[in-house]
Coordinates of C-alpha atoms in Angstrom, one line a residue:
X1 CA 0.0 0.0 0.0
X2 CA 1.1 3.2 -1.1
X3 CA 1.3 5.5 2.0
X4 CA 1.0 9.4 2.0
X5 CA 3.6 10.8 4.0
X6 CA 3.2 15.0 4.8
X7 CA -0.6 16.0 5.5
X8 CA -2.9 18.6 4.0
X9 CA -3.4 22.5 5.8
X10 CA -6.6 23.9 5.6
X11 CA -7.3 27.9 6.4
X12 CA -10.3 30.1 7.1
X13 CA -10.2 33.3 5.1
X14 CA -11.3 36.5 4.5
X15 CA -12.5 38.0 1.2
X16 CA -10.4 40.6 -0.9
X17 CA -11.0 41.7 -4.5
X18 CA -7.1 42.3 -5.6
X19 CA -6.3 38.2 -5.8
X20 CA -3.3 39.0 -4.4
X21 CA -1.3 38.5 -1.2
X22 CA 1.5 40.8 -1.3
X23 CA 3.3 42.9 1.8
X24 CA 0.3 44.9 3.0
X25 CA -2.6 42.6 1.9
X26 CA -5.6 42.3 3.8
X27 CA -6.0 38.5 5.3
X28 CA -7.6 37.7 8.7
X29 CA -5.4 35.8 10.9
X30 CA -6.8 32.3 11.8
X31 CA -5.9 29.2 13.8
X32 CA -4.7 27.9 10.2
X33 CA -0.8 26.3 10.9
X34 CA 1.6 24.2 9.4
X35 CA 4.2 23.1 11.2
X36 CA 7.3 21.8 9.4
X37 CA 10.1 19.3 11.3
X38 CA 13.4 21.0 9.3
X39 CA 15.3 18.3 11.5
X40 CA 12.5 15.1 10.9
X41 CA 13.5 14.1 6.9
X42 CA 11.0 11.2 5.8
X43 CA 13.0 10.0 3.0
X44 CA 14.9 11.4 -0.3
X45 CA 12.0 12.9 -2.4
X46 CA 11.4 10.9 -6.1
X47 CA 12.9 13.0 -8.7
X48 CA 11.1 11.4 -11.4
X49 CA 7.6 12.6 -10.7
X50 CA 9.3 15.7 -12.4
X51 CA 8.8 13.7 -15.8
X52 CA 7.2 14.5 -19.1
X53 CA 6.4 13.9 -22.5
X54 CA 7.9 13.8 -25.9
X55 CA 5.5 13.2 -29.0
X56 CA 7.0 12.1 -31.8
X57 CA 4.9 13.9 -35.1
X58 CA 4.9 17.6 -36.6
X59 CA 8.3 17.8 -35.9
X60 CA 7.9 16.6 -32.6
X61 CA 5.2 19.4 -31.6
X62 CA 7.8 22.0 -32.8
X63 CA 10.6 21.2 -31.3
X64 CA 12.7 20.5 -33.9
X65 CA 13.2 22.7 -36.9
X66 CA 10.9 21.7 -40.1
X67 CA 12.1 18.4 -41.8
X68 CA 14.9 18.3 -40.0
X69 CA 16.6 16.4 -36.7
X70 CA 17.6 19.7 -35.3
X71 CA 15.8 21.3 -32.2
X72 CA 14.5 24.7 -32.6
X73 CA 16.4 26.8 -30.6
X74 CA 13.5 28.9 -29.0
X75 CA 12.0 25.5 -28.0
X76 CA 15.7 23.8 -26.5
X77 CA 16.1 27.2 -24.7
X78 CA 12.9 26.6 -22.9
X79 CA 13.3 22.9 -22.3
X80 CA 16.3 22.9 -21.0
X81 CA 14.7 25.3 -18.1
X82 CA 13.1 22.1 -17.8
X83 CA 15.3 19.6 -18.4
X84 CA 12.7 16.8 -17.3
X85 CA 14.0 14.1 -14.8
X86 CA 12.3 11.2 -17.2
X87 CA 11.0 11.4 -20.5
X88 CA 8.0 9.1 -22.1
X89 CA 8.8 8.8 -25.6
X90 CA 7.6 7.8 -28.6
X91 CA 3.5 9.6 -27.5
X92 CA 0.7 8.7 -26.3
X93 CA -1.8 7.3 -28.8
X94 CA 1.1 8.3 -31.5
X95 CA 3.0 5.3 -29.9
X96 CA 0.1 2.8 -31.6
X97 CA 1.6 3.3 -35.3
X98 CA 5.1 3.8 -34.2
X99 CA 7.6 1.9 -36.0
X100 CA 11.2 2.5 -34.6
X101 CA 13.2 1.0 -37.3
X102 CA 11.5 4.1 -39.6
X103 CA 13.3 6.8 -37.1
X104 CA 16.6 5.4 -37.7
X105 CA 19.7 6.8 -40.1
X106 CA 19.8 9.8 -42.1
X107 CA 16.6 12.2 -41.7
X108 CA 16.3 11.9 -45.8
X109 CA 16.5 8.1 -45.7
X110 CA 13.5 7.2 -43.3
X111 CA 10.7 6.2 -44.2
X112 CA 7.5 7.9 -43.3
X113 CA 5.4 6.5 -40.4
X114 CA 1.3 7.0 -39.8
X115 CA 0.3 9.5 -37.0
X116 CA -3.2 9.0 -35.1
X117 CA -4.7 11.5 -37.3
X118 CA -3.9 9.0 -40.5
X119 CA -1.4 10.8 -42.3
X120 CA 2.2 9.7 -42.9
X121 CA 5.1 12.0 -42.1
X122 CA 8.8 11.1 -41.6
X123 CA 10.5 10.6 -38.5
X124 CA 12.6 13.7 -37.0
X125 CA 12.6 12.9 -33.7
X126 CA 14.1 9.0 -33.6
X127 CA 15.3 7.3 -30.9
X128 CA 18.6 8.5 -31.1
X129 CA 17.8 12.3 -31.0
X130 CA 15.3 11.2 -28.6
X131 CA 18.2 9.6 -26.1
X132 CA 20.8 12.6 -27.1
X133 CA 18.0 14.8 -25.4
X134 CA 17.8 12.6 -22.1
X135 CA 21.6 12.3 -22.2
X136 CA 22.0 16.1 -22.0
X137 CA 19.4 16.7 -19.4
X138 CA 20.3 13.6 -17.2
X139 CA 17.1 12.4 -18.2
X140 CA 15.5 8.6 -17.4
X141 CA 14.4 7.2 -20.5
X142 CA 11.0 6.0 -20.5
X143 CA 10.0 3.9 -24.0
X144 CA 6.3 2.9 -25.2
X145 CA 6.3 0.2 -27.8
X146 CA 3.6 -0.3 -30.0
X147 CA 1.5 -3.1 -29.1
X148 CA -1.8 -2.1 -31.1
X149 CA 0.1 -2.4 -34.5
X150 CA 3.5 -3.6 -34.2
X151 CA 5.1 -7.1 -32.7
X152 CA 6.8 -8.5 -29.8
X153 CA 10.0 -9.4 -32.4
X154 CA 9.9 -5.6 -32.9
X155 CA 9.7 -4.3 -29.3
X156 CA 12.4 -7.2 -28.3
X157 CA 15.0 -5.4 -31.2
X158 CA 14.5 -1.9 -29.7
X159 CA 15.6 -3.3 -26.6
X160 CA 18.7 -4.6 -28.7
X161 CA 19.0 -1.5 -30.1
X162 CA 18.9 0.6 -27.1
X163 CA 21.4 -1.9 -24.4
X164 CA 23.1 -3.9 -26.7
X165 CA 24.9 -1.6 -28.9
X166 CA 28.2 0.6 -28.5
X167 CA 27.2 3.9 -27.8
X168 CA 27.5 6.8 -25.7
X169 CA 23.6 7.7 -25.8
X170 CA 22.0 6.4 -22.7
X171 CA 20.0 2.7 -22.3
X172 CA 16.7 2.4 -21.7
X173 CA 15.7 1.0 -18.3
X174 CA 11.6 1.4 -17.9
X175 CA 9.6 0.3 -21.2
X176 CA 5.9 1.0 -20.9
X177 CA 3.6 -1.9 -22.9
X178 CA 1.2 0.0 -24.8
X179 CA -0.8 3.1 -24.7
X180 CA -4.2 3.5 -23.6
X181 CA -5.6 -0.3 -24.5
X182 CA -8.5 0.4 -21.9
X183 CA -10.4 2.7 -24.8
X184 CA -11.8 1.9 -28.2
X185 CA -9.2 2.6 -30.8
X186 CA -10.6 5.1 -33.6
X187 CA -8.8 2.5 -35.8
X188 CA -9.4 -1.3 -36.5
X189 CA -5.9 -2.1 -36.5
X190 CA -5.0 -1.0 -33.4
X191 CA -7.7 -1.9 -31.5
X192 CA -7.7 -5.2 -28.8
X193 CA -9.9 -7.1 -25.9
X194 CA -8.2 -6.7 -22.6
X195 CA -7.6 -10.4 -23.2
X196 CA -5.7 -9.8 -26.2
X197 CA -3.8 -7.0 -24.5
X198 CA -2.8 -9.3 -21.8
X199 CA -1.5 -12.2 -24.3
X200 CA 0.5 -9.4 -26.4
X201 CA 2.0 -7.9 -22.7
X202 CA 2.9 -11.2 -21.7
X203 CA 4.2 -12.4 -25.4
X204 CA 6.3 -8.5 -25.7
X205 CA 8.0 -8.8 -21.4
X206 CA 9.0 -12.2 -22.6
X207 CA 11.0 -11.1 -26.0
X208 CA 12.0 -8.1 -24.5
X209 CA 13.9 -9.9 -21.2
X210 CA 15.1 -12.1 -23.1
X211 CA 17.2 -9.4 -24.9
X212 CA 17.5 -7.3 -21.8
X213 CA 16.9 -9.2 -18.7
X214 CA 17.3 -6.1 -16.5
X215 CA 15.0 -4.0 -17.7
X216 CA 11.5 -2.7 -16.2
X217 CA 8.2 -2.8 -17.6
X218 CA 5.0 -1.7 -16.5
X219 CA 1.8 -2.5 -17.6
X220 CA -1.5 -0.3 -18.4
X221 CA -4.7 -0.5 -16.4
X222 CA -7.6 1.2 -15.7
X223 CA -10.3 1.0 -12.9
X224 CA -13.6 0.6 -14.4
X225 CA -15.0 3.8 -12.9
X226 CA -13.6 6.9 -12.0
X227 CA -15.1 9.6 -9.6
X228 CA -18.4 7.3 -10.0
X229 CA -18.3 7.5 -13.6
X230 CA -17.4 4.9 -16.5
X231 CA -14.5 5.1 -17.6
X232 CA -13.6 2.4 -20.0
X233 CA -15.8 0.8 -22.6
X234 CA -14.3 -2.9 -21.4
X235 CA -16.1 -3.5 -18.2
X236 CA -13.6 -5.8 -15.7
X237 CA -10.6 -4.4 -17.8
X238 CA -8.1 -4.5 -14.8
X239 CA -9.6 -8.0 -13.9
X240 CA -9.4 -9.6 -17.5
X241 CA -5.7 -8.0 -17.7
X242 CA -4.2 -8.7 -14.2
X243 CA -5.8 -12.3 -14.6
X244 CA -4.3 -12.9 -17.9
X245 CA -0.9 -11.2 -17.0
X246 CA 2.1 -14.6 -16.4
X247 CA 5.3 -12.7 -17.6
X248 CA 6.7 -10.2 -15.0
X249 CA 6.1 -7.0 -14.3
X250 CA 7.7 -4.3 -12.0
X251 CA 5.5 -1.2 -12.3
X252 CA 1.9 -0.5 -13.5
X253 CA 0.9 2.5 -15.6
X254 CA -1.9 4.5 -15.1
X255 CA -3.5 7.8 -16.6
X256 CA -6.1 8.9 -14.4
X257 CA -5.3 11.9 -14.0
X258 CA -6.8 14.3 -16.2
X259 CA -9.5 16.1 -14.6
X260 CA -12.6 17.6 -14.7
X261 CA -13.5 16.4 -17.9
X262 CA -17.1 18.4 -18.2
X263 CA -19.5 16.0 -20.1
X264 CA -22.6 18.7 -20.1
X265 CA -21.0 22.0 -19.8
X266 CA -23.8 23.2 -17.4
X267 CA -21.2 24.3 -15.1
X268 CA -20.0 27.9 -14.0
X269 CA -16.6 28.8 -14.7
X270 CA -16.2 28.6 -11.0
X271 CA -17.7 25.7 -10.1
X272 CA -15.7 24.2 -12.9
X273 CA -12.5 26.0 -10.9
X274 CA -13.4 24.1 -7.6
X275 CA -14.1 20.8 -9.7
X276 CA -10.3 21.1 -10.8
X277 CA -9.1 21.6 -7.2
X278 CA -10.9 18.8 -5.7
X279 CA -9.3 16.6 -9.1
X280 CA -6.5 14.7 -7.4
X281 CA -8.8 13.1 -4.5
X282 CA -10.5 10.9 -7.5
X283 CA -6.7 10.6 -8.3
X284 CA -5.9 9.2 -4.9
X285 CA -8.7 6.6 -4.4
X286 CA -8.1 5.6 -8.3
X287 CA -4.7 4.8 -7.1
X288 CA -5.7 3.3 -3.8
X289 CA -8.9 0.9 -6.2
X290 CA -5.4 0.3 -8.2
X291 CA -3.3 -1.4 -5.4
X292 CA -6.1 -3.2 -4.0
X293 CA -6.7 -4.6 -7.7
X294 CA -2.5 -5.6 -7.6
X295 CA -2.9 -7.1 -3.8
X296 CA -5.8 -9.4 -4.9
X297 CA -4.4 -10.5 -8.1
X298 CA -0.3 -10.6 -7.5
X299 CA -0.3 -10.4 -3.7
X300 CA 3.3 -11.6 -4.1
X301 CA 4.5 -8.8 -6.0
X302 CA 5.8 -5.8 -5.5
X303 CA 4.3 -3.3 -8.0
X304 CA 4.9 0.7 -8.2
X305 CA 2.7 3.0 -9.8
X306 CA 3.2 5.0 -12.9
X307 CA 1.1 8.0 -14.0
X308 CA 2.7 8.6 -17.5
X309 CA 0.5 11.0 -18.4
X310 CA -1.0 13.9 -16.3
X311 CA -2.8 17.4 -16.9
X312 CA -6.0 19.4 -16.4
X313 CA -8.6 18.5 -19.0
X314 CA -12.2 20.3 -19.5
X315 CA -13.5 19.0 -22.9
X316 CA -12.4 18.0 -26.1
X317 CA -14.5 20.1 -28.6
X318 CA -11.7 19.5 -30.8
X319 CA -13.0 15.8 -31.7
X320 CA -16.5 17.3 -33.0
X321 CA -15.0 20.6 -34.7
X322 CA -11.7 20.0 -35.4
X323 CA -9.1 22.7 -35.8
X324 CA -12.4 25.2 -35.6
X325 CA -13.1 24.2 -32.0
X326 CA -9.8 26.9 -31.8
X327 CA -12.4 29.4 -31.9
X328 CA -16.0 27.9 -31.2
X329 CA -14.8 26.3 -27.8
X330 CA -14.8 28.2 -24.2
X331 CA -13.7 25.1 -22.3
X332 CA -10.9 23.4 -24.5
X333 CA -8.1 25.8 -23.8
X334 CA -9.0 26.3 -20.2
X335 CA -6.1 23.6 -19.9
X336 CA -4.0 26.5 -20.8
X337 CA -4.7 28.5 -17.3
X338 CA -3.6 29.1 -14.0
X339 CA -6.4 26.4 -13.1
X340 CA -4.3 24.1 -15.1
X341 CA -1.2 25.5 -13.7
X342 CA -2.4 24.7 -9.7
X343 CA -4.2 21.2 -11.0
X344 CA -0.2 20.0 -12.3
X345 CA 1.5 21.5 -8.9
X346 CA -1.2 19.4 -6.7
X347 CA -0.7 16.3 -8.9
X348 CA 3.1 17.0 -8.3
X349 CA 2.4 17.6 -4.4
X350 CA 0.7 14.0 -4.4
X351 CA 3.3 12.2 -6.5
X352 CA 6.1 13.6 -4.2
X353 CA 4.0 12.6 -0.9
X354 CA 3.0 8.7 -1.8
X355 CA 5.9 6.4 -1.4
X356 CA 5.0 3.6 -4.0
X357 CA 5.0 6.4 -7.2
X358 CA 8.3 5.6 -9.8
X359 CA 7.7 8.3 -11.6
X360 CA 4.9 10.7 -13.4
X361 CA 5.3 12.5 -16.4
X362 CA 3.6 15.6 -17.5
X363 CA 1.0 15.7 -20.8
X364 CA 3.6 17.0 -22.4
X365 CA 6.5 19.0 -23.2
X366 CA 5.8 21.3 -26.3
X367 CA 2.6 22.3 -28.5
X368 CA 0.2 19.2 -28.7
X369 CA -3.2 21.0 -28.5
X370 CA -3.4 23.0 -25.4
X371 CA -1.6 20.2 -23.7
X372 CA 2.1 20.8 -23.8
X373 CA 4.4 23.1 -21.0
X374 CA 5.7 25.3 -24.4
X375 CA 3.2 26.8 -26.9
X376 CA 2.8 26.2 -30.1
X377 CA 4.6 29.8 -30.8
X378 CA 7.1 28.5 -28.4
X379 CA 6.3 30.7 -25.3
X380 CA 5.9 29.1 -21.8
X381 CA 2.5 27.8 -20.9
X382 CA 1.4 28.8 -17.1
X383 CA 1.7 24.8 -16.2
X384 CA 5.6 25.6 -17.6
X385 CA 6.2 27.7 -14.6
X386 CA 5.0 25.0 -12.3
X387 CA 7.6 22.4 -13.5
X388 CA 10.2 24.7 -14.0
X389 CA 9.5 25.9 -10.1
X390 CA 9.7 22.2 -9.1
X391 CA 13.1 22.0 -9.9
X392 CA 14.1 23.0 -6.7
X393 CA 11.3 21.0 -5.0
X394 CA 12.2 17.2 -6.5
X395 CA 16.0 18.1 -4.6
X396 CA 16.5 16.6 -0.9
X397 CA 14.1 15.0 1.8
X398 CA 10.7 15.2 2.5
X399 CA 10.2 16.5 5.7
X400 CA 7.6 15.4 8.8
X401 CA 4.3 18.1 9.1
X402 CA 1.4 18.5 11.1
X403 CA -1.4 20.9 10.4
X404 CA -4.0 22.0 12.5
X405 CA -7.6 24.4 11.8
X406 CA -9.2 22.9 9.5
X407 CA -11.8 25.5 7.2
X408 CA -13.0 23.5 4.7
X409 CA -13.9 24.3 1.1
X410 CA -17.5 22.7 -0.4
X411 CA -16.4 21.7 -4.0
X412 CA -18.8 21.2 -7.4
X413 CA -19.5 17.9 -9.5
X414 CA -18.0 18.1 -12.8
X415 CA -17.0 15.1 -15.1
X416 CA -15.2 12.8 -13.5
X417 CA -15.0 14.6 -10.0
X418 CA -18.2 14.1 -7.8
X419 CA -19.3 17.4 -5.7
X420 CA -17.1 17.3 -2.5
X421 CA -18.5 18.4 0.6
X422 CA -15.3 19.6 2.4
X423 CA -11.7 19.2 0.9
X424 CA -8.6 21.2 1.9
X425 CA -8.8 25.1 0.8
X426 CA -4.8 24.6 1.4
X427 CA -2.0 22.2 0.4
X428 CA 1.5 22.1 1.5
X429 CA 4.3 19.8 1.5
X430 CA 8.2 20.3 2.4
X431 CA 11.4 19.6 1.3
X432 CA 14.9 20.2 2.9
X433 CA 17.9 20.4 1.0
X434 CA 20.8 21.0 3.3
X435 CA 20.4 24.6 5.1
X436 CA 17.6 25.1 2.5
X437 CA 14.2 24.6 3.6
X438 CA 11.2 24.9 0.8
X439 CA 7.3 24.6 1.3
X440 CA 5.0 24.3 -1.5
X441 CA 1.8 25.6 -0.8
X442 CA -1.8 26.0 -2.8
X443 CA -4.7 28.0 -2.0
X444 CA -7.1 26.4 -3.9
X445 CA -9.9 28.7 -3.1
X446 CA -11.5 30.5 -5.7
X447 CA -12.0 34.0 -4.3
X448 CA -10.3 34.4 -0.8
X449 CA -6.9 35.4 0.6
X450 CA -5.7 32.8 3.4
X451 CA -3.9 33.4 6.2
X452 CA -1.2 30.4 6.9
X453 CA 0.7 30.3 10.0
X454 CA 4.4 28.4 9.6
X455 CA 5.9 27.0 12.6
X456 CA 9.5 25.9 12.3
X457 CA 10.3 24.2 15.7
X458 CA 13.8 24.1 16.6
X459 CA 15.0 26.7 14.3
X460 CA 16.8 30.2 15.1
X461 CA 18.4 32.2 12.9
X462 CA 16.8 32.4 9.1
X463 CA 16.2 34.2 6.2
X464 CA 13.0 33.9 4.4
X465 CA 11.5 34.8 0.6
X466 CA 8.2 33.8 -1.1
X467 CA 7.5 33.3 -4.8
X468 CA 3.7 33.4 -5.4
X469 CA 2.5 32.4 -8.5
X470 CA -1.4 33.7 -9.7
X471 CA -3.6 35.6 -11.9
X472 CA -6.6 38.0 -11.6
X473 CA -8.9 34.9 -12.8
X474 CA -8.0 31.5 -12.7
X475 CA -9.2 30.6 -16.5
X476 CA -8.7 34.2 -18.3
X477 CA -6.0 36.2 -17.7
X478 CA -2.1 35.4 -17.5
X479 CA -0.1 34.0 -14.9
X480 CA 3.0 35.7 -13.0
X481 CA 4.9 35.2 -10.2
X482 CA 5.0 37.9 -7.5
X483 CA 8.1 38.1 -5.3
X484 CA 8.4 38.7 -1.2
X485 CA 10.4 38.8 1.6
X486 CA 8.8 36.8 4.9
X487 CA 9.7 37.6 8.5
X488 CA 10.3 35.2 10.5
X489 CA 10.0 35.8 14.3
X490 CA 10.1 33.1 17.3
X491 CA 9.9 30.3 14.5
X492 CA 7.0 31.3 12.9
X493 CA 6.2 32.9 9.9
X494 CA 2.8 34.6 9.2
X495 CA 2.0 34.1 5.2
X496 CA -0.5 35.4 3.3
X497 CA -1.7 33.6 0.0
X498 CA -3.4 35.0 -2.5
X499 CA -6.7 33.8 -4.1
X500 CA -6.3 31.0 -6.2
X501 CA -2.3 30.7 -5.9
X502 CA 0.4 28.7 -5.8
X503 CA 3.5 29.6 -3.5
X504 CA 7.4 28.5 -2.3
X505 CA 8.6 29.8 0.7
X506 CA 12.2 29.5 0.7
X507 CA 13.8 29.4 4.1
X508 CA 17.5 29.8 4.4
X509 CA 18.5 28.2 7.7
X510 CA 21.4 29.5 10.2

């Protein structure tokens, strides 16, 4: 069982029309405290929950210059800010129709390859250029073969290809067996039973350890419900597939995390908002349906979880108008907000709390719809500043809290995410990195400033500064961060947090 270690801070509040907290904000003080144990370290924090994405057509979302293996240098410049700790590669659904041996030798040479929306293109982004990126950013590479249309002789040779050759480029550890085999494939070829999935998993783990025996692979599942709600066609899919599963297995991988998902669009903008914040607790008891699924089915095994993809999502108007939903759709490129921005830092707050996670990776890195960290026009996305932040926040231990006066925030049903009478208006974790001490906090409610009282037991002398990232509205305007100092006196700190924000305190210890 996956424990979460660190608990949630909740905070009464008082109502302001700036959305800000900065020196000189109104914000009642309340019984609302986190205590933080600098000197009570948990265990090293995962870095790979700092993960993303890499999709392999149109260039590969922009990142490399136009039928060419080169990266764009607006996009690297931008990436390397954040120089994810692993990298899912070759897509998501793009993965179905990948062939590898077509990415290989010279860029004019390859042979094109079909993309999900049909079309053929050739391969920029191989798997070389794909491991030269994870080599420069230290990267852990994370592969998906192609189980819809390609062959367990296939995925066994990329393994070759990968770990058995001379090279410099790094090897390829954790290989994820198919996509998204839980959801009706919008073409024949690629689509399976969860039976056939599970014959194709065990017939791929086998070829590909035989190659490799020291690899890792995980294997995709999917609760039948999430939130209440169905959420695969194949009813018993993690049954049939756990059942069927005889080759071995280290890590499972999971993608239910994309929330709220409005099916009706009856919802106000801020009930939506609340719908987002309350997301990862469907998240959480997924997970927890998840291991309980693993315990009954491979009590003997030790299994981590895997959320290889993650993001806000509102609706997909996209698959009814097409490239028109750009302009006819409110709710499609509200991933593209500070709502989706706060949505990523609590997924990352959970991932970096539950002991049993090997890694999460961001939906994605670079253009792909409204989905990916950099634009389309190469400019940073607000969830960008969110990963880029948590550079500093995937470094040292997790440390012991306590929290105490509890205000809680009502929440709306939307999607996937049933109405919630009282969740956590405030989050927090914290990390210590030698005489550095960092606390993540969100205040997820949609219209006060809260009032958070930090105690630091046990420590003197300090210096302390506050980042605070928000927006006038959490779904229309743009995000920025505000900078502040923080006075600390007697061990305390007194911190005000803006409406719908997400904050680091950085304390500097003596």
């Amino acid at each position: 069982m996956g424990a979460v270690l660190g608990q949630s801070v909740l905070g009464t509040a008082c109502s302001t029309g700036s959305g800000k907290a900065l020196a000189g904000a109104t914000a009642a003080s309340t019984g609302a405290t986190l205590t933080v144990h600098a000197e009570d370290a948990l265990r090293p924090i995962n870095p790979m929950v700092l993960g993303n994405n890499l999709d392999w057509p149109h260039s590969a979302q922009g990142f490399l210059k136009e039928n060419s293996t080169t990266p764009a240098p607006a996009y690297l410049e931008l990436a390397d800010r954040l120089a994810p700790t692993a990298l899912r590669y070759p897509g998501g659904t793009n993965s179905d129709f990948y062939h590898w041996r077509n990415g290989i030798g010279p860029y004019e040479k390859r042979k094109p390859n079909k993309t999900l929306e049909g079309k053929e293109e050739r391969i920029g982004m191989g798997t070389d250029e794909y491991l030269a990126l994870c080599k420069r950013w230290g990267t852990e590479p994370l592969i998906t073969i192609n189980l819809a249309t390609g062959s367990a002789e296939e995925a066994a040779e990329w393994v070759r290809y990968t770990n058995r050759r001379e090279s410099d480029l790094p090897r390829v550890r954790y290989w994820e067996i198919g996509n998204e085999p839980y959801l009706a494939s919008h073409f024949k070829e690629a689509g399976m039973t969860p039976a056939e999935y599970a014959a194709r998993a065990n017939a791929a783990i086998r070829a590909m350890k035989a190659i490799d025996p020291s690899i890792q692979t995980g294997i995709v599942l999917r609760n039948d419900t999430l939130g209440g709600v169905e959420s695969t066609p194949f009813k018993g899919y993690i049954d049939t597939v756990l059942k069927g599963m005889q080759a071995p297995f280290e890590f499972a991988c999971l993608h239910s995390s994309y929330f709220p998902v409005t099916f009706e669009k009856k919802e106000s903008e801020q009930e939506l908002f609340t719908a987002t914040m309350a997301g990862v607790h469907v998240m959480q008891q997924d997970m927890e349906a998840t291991r309980a699924k693993l315990r009954q089915y491979h009590p003997n095994r030790k299994v981590q979880l895997a959320f290889t993809e993650h993001n806000a999502l509102y609706s997909m108007d996209i698959l009814r108008w097409g490239l028109a939903s750009i302009f006819l759709s409110k709710t499609d490129r509200y991933i593209e907000s500070l709502a989706g921005a706060l949505f990523t830092a609590d997924c990352l707050r959970v991932y970096s709390q539950t002991d049993d996670i090997l890694m999460a990776n961001f939906w994605s890195l670079c253009g792909n719809w409204w989905y990916g960290a950099i634009s389309h026009e190469g400019k940073p996305r607000p969830q960008f500043h969110v990963l880029e932040a948590y550079r500093d926040l995937i470094r040292g231990s997790l440390l012991r809290t306590e929290s105490a006066g509890i205000a809680p925030m009502a929440t709306a049903r939307s999607g996937f995410v049933p109405a919630q009478a009282a969740i956590p208006s405030i989050e927090a974790h914290a990390v210590r990195e030698g005489k550095t001490l960092r606390i993540a906090i969100l205040n997820k409610h949609p219209e006060k400033v809260q009032t958070l009282n930090i105690a630091l037991p046990g420590v003197g002398k300090a210096k302390a500064s506050a980042r605070e990232l928000g927006a006038r509205h959490y779904f229309r305007e743009d995000v920025k961060w505000t900078d502040r100092s923080a006075d600390i006196r007697d061990g305390r700190i007194e911190l005000a947090l803006g409406r719908h924000s997400f904050t680091i305190l950085t304390v500097q210890l003596g």
